[in-house]
CSV table of C-alpha atoms in Angstrom, one decimal:
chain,number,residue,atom,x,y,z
N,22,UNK,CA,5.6,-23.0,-8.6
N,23,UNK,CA,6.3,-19.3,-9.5
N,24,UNK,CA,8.6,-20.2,-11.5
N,25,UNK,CA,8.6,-16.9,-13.5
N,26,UNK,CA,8.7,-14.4,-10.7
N,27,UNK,CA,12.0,-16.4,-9.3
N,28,UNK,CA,13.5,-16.1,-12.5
N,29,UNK,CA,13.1,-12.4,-12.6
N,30,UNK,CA,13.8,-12.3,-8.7
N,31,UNK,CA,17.6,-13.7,-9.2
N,32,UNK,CA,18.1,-12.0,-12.4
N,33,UNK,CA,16.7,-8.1,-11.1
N,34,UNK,CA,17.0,-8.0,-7.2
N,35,UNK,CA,18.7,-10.8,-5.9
N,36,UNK,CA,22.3,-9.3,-6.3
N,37,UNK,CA,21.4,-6.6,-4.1
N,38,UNK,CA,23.0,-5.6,-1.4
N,39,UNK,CA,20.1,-4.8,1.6
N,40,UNK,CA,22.0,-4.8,4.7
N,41,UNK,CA,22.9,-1.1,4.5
N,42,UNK,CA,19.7,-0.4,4.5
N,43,UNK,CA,18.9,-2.5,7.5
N,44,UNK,CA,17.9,-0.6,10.6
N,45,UNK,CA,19.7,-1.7,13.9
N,46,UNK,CA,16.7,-2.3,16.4
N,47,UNK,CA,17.8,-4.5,19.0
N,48,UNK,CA,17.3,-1.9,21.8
N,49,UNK,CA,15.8,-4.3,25.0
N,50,UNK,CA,15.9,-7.2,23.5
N,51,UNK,CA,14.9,-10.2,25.2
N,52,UNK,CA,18.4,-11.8,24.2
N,53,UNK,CA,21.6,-10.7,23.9
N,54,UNK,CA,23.4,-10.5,20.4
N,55,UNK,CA,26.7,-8.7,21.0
N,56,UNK,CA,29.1,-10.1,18.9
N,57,UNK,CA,30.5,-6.6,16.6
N,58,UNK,CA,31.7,-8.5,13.9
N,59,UNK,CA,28.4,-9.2,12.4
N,60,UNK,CA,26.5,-7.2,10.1
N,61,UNK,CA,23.1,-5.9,10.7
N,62,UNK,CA,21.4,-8.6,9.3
N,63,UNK,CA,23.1,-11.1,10.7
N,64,UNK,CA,22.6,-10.0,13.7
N,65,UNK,CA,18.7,-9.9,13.2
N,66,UNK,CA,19.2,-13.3,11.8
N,67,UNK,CA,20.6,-14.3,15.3
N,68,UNK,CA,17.9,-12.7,17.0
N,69,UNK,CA,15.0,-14.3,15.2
N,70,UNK,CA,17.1,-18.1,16.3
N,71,UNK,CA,18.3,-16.7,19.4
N,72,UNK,CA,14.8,-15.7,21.0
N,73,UNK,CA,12.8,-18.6,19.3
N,74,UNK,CA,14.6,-20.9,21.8
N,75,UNK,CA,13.8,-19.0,24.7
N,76,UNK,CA,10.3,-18.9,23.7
N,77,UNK,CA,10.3,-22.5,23.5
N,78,UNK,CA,11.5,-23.0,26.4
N,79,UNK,CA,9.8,-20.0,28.2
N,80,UNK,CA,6.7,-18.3,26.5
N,81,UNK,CA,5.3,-14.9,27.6
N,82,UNK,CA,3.1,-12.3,26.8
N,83,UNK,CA,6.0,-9.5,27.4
N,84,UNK,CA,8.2,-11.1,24.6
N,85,UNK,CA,5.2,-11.4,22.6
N,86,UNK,CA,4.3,-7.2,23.0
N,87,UNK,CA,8.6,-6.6,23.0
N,88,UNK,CA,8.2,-8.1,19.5
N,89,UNK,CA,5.5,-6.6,17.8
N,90,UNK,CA,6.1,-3.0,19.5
N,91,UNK,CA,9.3,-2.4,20.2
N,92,UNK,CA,11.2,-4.3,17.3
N,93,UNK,CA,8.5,-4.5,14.8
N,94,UNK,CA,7.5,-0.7,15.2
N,95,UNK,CA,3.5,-1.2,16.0
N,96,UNK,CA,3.0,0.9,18.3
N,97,UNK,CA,-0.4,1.2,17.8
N,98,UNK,CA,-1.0,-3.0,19.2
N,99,UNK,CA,-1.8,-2.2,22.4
N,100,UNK,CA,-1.9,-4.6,25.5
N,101,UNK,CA,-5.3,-5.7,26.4
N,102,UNK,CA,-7.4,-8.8,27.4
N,103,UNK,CA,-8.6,-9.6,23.7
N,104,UNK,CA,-4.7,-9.1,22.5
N,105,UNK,CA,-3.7,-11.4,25.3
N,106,UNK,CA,-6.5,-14.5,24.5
N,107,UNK,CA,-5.2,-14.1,20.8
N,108,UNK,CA,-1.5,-14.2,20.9
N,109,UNK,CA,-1.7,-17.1,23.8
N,110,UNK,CA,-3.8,-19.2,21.0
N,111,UNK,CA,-1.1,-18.6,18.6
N,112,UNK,CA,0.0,-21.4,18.4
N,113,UNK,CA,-3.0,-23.4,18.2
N,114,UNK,CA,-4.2,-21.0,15.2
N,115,UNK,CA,-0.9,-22.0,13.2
N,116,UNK,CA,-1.5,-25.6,14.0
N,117,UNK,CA,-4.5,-25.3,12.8
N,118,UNK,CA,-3.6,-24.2,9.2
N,119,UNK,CA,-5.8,-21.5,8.6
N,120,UNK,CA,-6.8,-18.4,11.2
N,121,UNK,CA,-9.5,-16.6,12.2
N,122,UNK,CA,-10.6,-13.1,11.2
N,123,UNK,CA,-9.7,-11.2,13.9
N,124,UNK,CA,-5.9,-12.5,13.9
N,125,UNK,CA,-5.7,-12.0,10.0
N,126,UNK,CA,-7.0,-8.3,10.3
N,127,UNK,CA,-4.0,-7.8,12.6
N,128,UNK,CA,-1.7,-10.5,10.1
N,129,UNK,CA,1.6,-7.8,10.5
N,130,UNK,CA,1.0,-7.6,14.2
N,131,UNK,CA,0.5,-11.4,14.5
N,132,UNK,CA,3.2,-13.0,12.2
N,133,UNK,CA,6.1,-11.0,13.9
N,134,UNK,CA,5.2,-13.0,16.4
N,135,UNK,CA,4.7,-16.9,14.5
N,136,UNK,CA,7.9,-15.7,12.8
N,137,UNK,CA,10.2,-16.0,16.4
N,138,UNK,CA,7.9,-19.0,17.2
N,139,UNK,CA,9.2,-21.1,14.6
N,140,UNK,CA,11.4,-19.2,11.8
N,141,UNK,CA,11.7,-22.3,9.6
N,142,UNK,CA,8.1,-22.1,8.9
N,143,UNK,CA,6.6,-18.9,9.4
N,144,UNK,CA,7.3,-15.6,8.3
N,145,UNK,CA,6.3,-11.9,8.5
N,146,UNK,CA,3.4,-11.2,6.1
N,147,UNK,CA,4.1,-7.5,5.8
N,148,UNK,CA,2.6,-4.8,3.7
N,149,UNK,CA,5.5,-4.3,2.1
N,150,UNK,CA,6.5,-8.0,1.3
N,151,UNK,CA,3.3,-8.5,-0.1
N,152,UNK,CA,3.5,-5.2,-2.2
N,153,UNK,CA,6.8,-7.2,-3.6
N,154,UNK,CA,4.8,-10.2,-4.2
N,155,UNK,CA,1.5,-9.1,-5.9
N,156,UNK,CA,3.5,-6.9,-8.3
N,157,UNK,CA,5.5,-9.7,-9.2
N,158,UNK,CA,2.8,-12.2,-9.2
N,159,UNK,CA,0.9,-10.0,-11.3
N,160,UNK,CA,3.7,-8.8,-14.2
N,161,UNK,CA,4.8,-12.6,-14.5
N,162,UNK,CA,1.3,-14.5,-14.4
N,163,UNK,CA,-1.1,-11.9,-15.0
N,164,UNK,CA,-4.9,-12.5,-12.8
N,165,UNK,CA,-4.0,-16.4,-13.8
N,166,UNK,CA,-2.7,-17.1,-9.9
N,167,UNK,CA,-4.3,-15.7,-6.7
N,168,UNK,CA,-2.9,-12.7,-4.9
N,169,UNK,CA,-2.4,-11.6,-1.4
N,170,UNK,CA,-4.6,-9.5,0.5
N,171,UNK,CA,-2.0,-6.3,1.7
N,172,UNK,CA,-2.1,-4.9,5.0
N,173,UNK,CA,-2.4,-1.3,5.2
N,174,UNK,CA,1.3,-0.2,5.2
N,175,UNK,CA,3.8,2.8,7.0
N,176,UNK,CA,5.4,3.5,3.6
N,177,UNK,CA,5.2,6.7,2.3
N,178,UNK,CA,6.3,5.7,-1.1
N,179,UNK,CA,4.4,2.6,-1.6
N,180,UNK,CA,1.0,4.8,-0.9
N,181,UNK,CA,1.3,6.9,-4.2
N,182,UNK,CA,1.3,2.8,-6.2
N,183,UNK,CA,-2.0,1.6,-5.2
N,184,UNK,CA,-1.8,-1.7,-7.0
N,185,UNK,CA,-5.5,-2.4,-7.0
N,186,UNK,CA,-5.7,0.7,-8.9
N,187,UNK,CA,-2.9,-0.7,-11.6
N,188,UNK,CA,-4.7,-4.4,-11.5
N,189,UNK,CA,-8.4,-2.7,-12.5
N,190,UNK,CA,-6.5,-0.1,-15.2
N,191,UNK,CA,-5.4,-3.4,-17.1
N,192,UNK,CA,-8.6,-4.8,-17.5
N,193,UNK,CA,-7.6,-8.0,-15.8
N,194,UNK,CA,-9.7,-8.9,-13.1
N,195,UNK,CA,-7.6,-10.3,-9.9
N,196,UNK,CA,-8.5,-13.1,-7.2
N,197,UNK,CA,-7.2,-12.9,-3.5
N,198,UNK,CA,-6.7,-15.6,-1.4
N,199,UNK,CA,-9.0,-15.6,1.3
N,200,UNK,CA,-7.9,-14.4,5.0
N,201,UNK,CA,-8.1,-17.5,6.8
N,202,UNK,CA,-5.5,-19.3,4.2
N,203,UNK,CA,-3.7,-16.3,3.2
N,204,UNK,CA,-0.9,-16.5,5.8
N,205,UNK,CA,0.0,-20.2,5.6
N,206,UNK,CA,-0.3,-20.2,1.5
N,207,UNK,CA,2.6,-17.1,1.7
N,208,UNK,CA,4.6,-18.9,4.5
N,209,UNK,CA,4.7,-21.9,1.9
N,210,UNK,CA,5.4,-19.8,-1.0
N,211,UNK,CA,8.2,-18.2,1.1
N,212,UNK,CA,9.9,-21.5,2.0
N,213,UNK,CA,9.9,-22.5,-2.0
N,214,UNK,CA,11.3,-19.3,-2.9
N,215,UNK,CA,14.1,-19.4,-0.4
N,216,UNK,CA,14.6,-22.8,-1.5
N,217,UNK,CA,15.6,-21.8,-4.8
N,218,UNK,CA,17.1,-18.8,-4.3
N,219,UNK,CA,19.2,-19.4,-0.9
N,220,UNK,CA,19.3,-23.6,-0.9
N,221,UNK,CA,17.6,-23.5,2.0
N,222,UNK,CA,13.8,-24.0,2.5
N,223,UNK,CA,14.0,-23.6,6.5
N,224,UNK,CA,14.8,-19.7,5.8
N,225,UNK,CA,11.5,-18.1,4.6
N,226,UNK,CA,13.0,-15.4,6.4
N,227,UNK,CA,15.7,-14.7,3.6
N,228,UNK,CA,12.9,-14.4,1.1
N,229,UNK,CA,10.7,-11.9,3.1
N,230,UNK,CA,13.4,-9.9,3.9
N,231,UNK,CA,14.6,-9.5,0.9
N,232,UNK,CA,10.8,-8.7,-0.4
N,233,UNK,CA,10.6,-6.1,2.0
N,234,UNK,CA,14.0,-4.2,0.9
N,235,UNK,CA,13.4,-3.8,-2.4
N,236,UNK,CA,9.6,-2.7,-2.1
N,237,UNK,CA,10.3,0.9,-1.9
N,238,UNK,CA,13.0,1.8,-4.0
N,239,UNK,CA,13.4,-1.8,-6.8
N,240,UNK,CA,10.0,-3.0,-7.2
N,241,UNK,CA,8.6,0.8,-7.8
N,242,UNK,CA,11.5,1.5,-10.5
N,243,UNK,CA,10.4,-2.0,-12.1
N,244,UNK,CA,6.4,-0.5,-11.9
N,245,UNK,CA,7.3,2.5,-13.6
N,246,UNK,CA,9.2,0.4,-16.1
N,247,UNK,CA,6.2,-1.8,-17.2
N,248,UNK,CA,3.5,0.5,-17.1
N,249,UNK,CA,2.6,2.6,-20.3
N,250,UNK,CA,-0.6,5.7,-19.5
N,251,UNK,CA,-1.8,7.5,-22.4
N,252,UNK,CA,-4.5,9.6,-21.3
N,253,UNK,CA,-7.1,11.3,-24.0
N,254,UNK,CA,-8.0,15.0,-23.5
């Protein structure tokens, strides 16, 4: 399964190192992770394990807004009765294997969330992951396996690579998988990857964070690098 984009994945990105570039945001956290010795992503690491037992043992809505605003950076998800009834049937919508429209339009927002609930299954479906993804999905396999409908995305630089724009420029016409399956199909994919790449299918997380480095800076050099433009005046 994706056997191509792995390849190119250990061979182009995996060897980098990410956790310079990995912001310290564990400012009010719901846990305490003080041990200096670790790195910045361990320490994330130890946050995503840490909290996911206390939610398991003590679920609320505060955690639930603490993770999506204050450590994932929405702002913008704001506390209200509809927000509320969604993220307390969480759990019931992952159970479920596929979710409804209104949680997949908000799938960044959501999965920061399903990703503390249960981090050996779930992970966060950002815009920037998924910008990974497609575009290696895409160079290794063509429009011959679905893609992944992207969120809209922060990122400055990803903005100036629309990929849909790329996709219809080569002529090959491109299938999405469809919201409601979307997330668990990625959260599968992200356990296989990690599997080959880290040994260790109960770490999606590895895989998607990973993703999400190299989007800006890797992924874009390795754009530029495959795409030829001739225009005719």
């Amino acid at each position: 399964m994706m056997e191509k984009v792995i390849q190119q994945i250990k061979e182009n990105f995996l060897a980098i190192n990410i956790d310079s570039k990995w912001e310290n945001i564990l400012a009010n956290s719901p846990v305490t992770i003080s041990d200096d010795t670790l790195s910045r992503k361990e320490k994330q690491i130890m946050l995503k394990h840490k909290l996911s037992e206390k939610m398991a043992h003590e679920r609320s809505l505060e955690t639930d807004y603490w993770i999506i605003r204050d450590w994932g950076g929405i702002k913008g998800f704001r506390k209200n009765p509809e927000n509320d009834a969604l993220l307390k049937q969480l759990p019931d919508f992952l159970a479920d294997g596929k979710l409804p429209k209104e949680v997949f339009e908000r799938i960044s927002s959501f999965s920061k969330v399903a990703s503390f609930l249960n981090p050996k299954l779930y992970a966060i479906y950002d815009s920037r992951v998924i910008f990974s993804l497609n575009w290696l999905i895409f160079k290794n396999y063509g429009n011959s396996k679905k893609l992944f409908p992207q969120p809209v995305g922060r990122n400055t630089n990803l903005a100036k690579y629309h990929l849909d724009t790329v996709f219809e420029l080569s002529g090959k016409k491109v299938e999405y998988h469809n919201g409601e399956d979307a997330y668990h199909e990625y959260c599968s994919l992200m356990r296989h990857f990690s599997q080959e790449l880290f040994q260790n299918a109960n770490k999606p997380y590895e895989t998607e964070m990973l993703l999400f480095q190299i989007a800006p800076d890797a992924i874009i050099e390795d754009i530029k690098n495959s795409i030829r433009l001739s225009i005719s005046m």
